[in-house]
PDB file of C-alpha atoms in Angstrom:
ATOM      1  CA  UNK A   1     -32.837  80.255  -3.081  1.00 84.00           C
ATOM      2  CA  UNK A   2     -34.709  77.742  -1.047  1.00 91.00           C
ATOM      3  CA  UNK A   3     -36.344  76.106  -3.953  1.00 90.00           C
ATOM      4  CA  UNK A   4     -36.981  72.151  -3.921  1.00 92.00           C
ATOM      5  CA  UNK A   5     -37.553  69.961  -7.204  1.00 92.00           C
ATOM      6  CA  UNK A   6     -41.074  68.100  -6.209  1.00 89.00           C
ATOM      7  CA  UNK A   7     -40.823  66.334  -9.460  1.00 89.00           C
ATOM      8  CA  UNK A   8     -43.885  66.456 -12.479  1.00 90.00           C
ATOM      9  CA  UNK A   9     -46.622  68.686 -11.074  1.00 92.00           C
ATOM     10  CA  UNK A  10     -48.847  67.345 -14.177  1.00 94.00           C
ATOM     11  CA  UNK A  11     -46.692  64.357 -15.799  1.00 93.00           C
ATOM     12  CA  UNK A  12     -47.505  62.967 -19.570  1.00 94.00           C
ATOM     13  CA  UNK A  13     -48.969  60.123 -20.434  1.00 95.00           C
ATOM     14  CA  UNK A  14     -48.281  57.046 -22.544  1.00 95.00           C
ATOM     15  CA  UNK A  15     -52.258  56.797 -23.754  1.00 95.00           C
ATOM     16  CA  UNK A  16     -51.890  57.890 -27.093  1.00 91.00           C
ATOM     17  CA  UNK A  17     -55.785  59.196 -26.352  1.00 90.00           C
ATOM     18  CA  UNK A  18     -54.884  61.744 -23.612  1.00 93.00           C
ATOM     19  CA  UNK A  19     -54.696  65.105 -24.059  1.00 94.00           C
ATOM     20  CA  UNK A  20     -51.680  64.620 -21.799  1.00 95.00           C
ATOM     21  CA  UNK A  21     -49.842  62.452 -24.355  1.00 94.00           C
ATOM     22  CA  UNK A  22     -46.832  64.214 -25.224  1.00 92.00           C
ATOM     23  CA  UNK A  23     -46.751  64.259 -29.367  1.00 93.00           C
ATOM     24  CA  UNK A  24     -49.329  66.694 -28.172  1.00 94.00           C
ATOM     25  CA  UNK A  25     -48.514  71.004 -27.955  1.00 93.00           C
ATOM     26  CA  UNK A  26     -48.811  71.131 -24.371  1.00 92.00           C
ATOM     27  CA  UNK A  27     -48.960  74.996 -23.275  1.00 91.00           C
ATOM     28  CA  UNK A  28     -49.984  77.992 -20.727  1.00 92.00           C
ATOM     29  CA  UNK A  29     -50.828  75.730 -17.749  1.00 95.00           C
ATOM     30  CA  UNK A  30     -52.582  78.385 -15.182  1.00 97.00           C
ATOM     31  CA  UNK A  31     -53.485  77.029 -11.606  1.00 98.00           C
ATOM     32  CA  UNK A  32     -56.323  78.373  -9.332  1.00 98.00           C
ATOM     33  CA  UNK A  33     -57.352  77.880  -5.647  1.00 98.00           C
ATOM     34  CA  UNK A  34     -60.632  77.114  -5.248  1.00 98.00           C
ATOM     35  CA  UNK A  35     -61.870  77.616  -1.789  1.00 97.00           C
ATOM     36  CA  UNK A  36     -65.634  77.030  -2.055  1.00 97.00           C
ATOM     37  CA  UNK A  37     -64.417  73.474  -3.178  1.00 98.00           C
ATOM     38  CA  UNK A  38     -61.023  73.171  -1.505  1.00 98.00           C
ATOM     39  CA  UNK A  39     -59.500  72.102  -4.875  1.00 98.00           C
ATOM     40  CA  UNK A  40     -56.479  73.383  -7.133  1.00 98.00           C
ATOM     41  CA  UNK A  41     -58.026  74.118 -10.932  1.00 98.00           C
ATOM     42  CA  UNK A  42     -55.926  74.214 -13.689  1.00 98.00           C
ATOM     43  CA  UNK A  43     -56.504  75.131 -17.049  1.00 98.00           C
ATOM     44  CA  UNK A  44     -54.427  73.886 -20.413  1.00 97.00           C
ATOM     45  CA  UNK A  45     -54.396  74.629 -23.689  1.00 96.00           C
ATOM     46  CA  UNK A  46     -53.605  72.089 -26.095  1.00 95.00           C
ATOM     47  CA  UNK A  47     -52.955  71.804 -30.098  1.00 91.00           C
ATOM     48  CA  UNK A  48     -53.747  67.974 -31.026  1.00 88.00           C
ATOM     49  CA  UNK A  49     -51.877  66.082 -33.458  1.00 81.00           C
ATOM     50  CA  UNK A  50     -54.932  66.318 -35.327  1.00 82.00           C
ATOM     51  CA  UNK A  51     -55.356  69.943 -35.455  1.00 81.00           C
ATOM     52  CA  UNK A  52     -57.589  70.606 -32.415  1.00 83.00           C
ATOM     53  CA  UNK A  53     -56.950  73.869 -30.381  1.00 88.00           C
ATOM     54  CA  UNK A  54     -58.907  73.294 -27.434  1.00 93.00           C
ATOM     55  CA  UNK A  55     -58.311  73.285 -23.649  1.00 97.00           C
ATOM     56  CA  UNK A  56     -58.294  70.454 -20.966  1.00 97.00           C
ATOM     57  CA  UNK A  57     -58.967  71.474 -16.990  1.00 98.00           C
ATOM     58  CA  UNK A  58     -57.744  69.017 -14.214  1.00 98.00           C
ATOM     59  CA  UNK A  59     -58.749  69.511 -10.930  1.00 98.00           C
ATOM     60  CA  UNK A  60     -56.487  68.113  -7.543  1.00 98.00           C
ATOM     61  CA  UNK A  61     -56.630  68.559  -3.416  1.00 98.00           C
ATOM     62  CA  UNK A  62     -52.639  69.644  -3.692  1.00 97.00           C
ATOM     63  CA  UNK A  63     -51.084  71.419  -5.854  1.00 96.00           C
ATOM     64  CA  UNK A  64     -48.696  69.191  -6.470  1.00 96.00           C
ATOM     65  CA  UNK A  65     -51.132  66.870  -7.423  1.00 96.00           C
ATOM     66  CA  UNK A  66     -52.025  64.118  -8.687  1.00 96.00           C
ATOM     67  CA  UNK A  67     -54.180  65.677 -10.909  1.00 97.00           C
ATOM     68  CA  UNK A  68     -57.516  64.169 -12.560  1.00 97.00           C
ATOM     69  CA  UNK A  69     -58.209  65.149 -16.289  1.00 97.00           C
ATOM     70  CA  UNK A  70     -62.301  66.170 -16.138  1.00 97.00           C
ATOM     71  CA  UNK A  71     -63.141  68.321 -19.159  1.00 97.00           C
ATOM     72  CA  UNK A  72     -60.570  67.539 -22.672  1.00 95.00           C
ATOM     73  CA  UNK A  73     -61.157  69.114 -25.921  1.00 94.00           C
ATOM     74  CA  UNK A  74     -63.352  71.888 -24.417  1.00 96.00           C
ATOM     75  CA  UNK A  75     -64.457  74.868 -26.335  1.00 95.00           C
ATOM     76  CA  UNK A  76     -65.429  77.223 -24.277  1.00 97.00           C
ATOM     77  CA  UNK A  77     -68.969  78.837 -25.526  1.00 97.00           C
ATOM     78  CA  UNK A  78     -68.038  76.733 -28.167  1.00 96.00           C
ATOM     79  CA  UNK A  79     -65.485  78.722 -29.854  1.00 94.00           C
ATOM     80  CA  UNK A  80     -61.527  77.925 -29.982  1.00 90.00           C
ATOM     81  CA  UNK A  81     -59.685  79.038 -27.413  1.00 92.00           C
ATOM     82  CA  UNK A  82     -55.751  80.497 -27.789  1.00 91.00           C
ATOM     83  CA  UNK A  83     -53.672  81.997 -25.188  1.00 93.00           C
ATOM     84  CA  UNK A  84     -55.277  82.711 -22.158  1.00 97.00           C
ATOM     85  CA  UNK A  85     -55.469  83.891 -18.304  1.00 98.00           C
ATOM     86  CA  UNK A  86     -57.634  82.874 -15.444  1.00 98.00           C
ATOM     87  CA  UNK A  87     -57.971  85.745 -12.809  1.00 98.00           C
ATOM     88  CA  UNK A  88     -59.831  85.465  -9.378  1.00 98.00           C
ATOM     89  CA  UNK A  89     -61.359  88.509  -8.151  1.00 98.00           C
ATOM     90  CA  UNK A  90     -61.532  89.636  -4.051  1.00 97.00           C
ATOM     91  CA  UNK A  91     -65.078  88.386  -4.095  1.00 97.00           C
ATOM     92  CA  UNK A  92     -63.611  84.407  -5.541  1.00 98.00           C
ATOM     93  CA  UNK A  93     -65.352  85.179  -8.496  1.00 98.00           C
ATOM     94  CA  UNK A  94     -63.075  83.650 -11.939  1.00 98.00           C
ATOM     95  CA  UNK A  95     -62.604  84.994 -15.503  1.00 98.00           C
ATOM     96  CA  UNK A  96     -60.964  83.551 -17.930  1.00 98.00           C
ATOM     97  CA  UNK A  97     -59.603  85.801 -20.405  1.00 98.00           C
ATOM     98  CA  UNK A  98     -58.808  83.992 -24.163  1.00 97.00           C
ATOM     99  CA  UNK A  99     -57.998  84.821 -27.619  1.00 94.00           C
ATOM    100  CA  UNK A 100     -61.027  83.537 -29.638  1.00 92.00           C
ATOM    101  CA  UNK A 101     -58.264  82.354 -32.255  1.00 87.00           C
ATOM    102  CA  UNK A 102     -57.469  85.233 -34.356  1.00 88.00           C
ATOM    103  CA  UNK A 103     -60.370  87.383 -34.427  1.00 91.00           C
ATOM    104  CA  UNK A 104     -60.626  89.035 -30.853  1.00 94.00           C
ATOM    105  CA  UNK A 105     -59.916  88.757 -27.260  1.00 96.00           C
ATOM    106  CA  UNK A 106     -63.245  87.337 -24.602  1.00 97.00           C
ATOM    107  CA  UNK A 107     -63.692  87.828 -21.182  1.00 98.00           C
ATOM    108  CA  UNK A 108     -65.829  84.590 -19.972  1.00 98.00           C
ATOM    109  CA  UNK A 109     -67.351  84.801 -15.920  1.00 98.00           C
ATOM    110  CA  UNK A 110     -66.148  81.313 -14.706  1.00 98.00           C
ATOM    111  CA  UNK A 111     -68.603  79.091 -12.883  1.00 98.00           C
ATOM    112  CA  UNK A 112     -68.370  79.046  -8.923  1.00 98.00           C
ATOM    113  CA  UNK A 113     -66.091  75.812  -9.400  1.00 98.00           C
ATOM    114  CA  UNK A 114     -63.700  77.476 -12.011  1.00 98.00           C
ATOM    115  CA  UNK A 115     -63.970  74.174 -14.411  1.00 98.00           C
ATOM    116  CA  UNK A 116     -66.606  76.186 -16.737  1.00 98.00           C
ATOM    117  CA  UNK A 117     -67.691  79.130 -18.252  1.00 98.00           C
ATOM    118  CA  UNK A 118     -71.240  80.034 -17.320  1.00 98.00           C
ATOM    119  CA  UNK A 119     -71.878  81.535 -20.628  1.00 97.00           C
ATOM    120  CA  UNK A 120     -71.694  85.527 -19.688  1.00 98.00           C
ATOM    121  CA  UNK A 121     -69.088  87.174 -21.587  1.00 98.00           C
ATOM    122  CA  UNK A 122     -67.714  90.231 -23.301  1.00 98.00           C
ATOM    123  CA  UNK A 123     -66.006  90.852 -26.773  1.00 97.00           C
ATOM    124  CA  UNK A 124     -62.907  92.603 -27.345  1.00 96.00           C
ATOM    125  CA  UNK A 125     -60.440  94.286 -29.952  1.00 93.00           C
ATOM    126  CA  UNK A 126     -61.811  92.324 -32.130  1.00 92.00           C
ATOM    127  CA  UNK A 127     -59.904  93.120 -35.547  1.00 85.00           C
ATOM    128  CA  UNK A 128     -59.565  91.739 -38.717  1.00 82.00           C
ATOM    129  CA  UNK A 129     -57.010  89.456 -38.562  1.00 83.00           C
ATOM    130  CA  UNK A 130     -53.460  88.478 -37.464  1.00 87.00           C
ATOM    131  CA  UNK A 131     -51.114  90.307 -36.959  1.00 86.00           C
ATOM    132  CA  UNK A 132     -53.537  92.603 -35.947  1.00 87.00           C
ATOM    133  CA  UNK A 133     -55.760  90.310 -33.716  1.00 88.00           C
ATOM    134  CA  UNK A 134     -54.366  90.647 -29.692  1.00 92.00           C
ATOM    135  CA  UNK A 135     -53.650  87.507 -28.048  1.00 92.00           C
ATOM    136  CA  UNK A 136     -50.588  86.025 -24.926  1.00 93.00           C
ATOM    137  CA  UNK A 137     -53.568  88.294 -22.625  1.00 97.00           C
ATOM    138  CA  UNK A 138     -51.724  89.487 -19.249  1.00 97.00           C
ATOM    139  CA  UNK A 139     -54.089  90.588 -16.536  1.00 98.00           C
ATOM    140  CA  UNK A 140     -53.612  92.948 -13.465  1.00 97.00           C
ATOM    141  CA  UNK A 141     -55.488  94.896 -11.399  1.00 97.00           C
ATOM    142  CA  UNK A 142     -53.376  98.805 -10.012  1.00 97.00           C
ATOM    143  CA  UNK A 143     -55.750 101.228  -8.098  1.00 97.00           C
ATOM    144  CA  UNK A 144     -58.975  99.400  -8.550  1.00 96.00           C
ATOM    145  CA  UNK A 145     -58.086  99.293 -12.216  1.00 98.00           C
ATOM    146  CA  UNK A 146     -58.494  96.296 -14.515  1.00 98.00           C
ATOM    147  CA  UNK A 147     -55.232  96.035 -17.216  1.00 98.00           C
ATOM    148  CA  UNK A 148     -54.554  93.510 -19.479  1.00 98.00           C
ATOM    149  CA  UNK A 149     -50.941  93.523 -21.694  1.00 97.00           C
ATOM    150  CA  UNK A 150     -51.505  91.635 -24.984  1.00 96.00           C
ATOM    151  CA  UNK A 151     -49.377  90.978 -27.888  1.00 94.00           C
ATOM    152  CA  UNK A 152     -50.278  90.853 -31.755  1.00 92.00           C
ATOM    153  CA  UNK A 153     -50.229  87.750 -33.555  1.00 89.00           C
ATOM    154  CA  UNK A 154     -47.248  87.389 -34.781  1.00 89.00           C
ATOM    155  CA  UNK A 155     -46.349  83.871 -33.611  1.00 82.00           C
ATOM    156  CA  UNK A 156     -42.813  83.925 -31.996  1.00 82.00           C
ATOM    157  CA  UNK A 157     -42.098  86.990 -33.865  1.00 89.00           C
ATOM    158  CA  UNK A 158     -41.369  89.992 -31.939  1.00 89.00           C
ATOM    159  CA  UNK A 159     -43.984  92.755 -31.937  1.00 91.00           C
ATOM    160  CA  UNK A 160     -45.200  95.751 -29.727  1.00 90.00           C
ATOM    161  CA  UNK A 161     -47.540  94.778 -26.934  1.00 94.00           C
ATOM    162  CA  UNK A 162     -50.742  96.925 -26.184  1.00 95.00           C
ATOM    163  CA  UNK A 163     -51.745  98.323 -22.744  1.00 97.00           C
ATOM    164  CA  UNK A 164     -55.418  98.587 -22.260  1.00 98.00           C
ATOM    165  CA  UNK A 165     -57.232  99.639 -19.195  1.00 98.00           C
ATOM    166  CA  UNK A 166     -60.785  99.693 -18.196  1.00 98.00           C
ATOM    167  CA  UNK A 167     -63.189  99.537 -14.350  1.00 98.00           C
ATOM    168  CA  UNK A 168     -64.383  96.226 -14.676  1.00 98.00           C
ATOM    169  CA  UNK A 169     -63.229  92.855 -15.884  1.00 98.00           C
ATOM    170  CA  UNK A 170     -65.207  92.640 -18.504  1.00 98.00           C
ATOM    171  CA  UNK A 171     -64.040  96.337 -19.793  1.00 97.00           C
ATOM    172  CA  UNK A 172     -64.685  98.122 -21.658  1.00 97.00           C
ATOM    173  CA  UNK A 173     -60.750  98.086 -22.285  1.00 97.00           C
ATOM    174  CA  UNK A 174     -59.438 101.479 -23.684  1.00 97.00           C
ATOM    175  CA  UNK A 175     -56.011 101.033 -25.355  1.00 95.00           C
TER     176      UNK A 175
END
């Protein structure tokens, strides 16, 4: 109703070498608040011409930007990362929640600056294989409940999504 056009939040670039370059399959942009360090986080995955899956965080002190590429090609706890969401708890504590690409679904604890994961995590649905395999995670908390909607892999075809449910972000999840 009231909305304004503020132009490129995150605009590409013309180095062939960025991740931001734009022959490159730029998805799922997620932006965090940061208080401890007053800065706006966002997380990005990215396919590379070259056949890369990995993600790229930018940090800036608007949210409009400009924005400052500080970790490409990251695989975080060294695995590929798919579809994801970043959640901040009450207590400003992050998770990111990813499909380890086509075999099951993590929940990683963030570091306090939400540019890293700090190596804790959990493991689940893991199944054997797409279509099967749960991925496009969806997280919300109802009633001090932890939910996360997830799709199968089915790349843009349609399929059910899945419910799951569990006390804590890092589950377990019951479907």
């Amino acid at each position: 109703y009231n909305w304004q056009d503020l132009g490129f939040i995150i605009p590409p670039s013309e180095d062939e070498k960025s991740p931001l370059y734009p022959k490159n399959m730029i998805d799922r942009p997620h932006i965090v608040y940061n208080e401890k360090t007053k800065k706006f986080v966002c997380w990005v995955k990215i396919m590379y011409l070259e056949g890369i899956q990995a993600v790229t965080i930018l940090t800036a002190d608007k949210i409009t930007g400009p924005y400052t590429v500080i970790k490409e090609k990251f695989r975080p706890l060294n695995m590929d990362a798919g579809d994801f969401d970043l959640v901040i708890a009450p207590d400003k504590k992050g998770y990111y929640y990813f499909e380890k690409v086509h075999t099951e679904l993590i929940c990683a604890t963030l570091t306090d600056d939400y540019t890293d994961v700090t190596g804790e995590y959990t493991s689940h649905f893991p199944l054997e294989g797409p279509p099967f395999v749960r991925e496009a995670p969806a997280y919300f908390t109802k009633d001090g409940k932890h939910y996360l909607i997830t799709s199968g892999t089915t790349g843009y075809y349609p399929n059910p999504s899945e419910i799951a449910v569990a006390s804590h972000y890092h589950g377990p999840f019951t479907v």
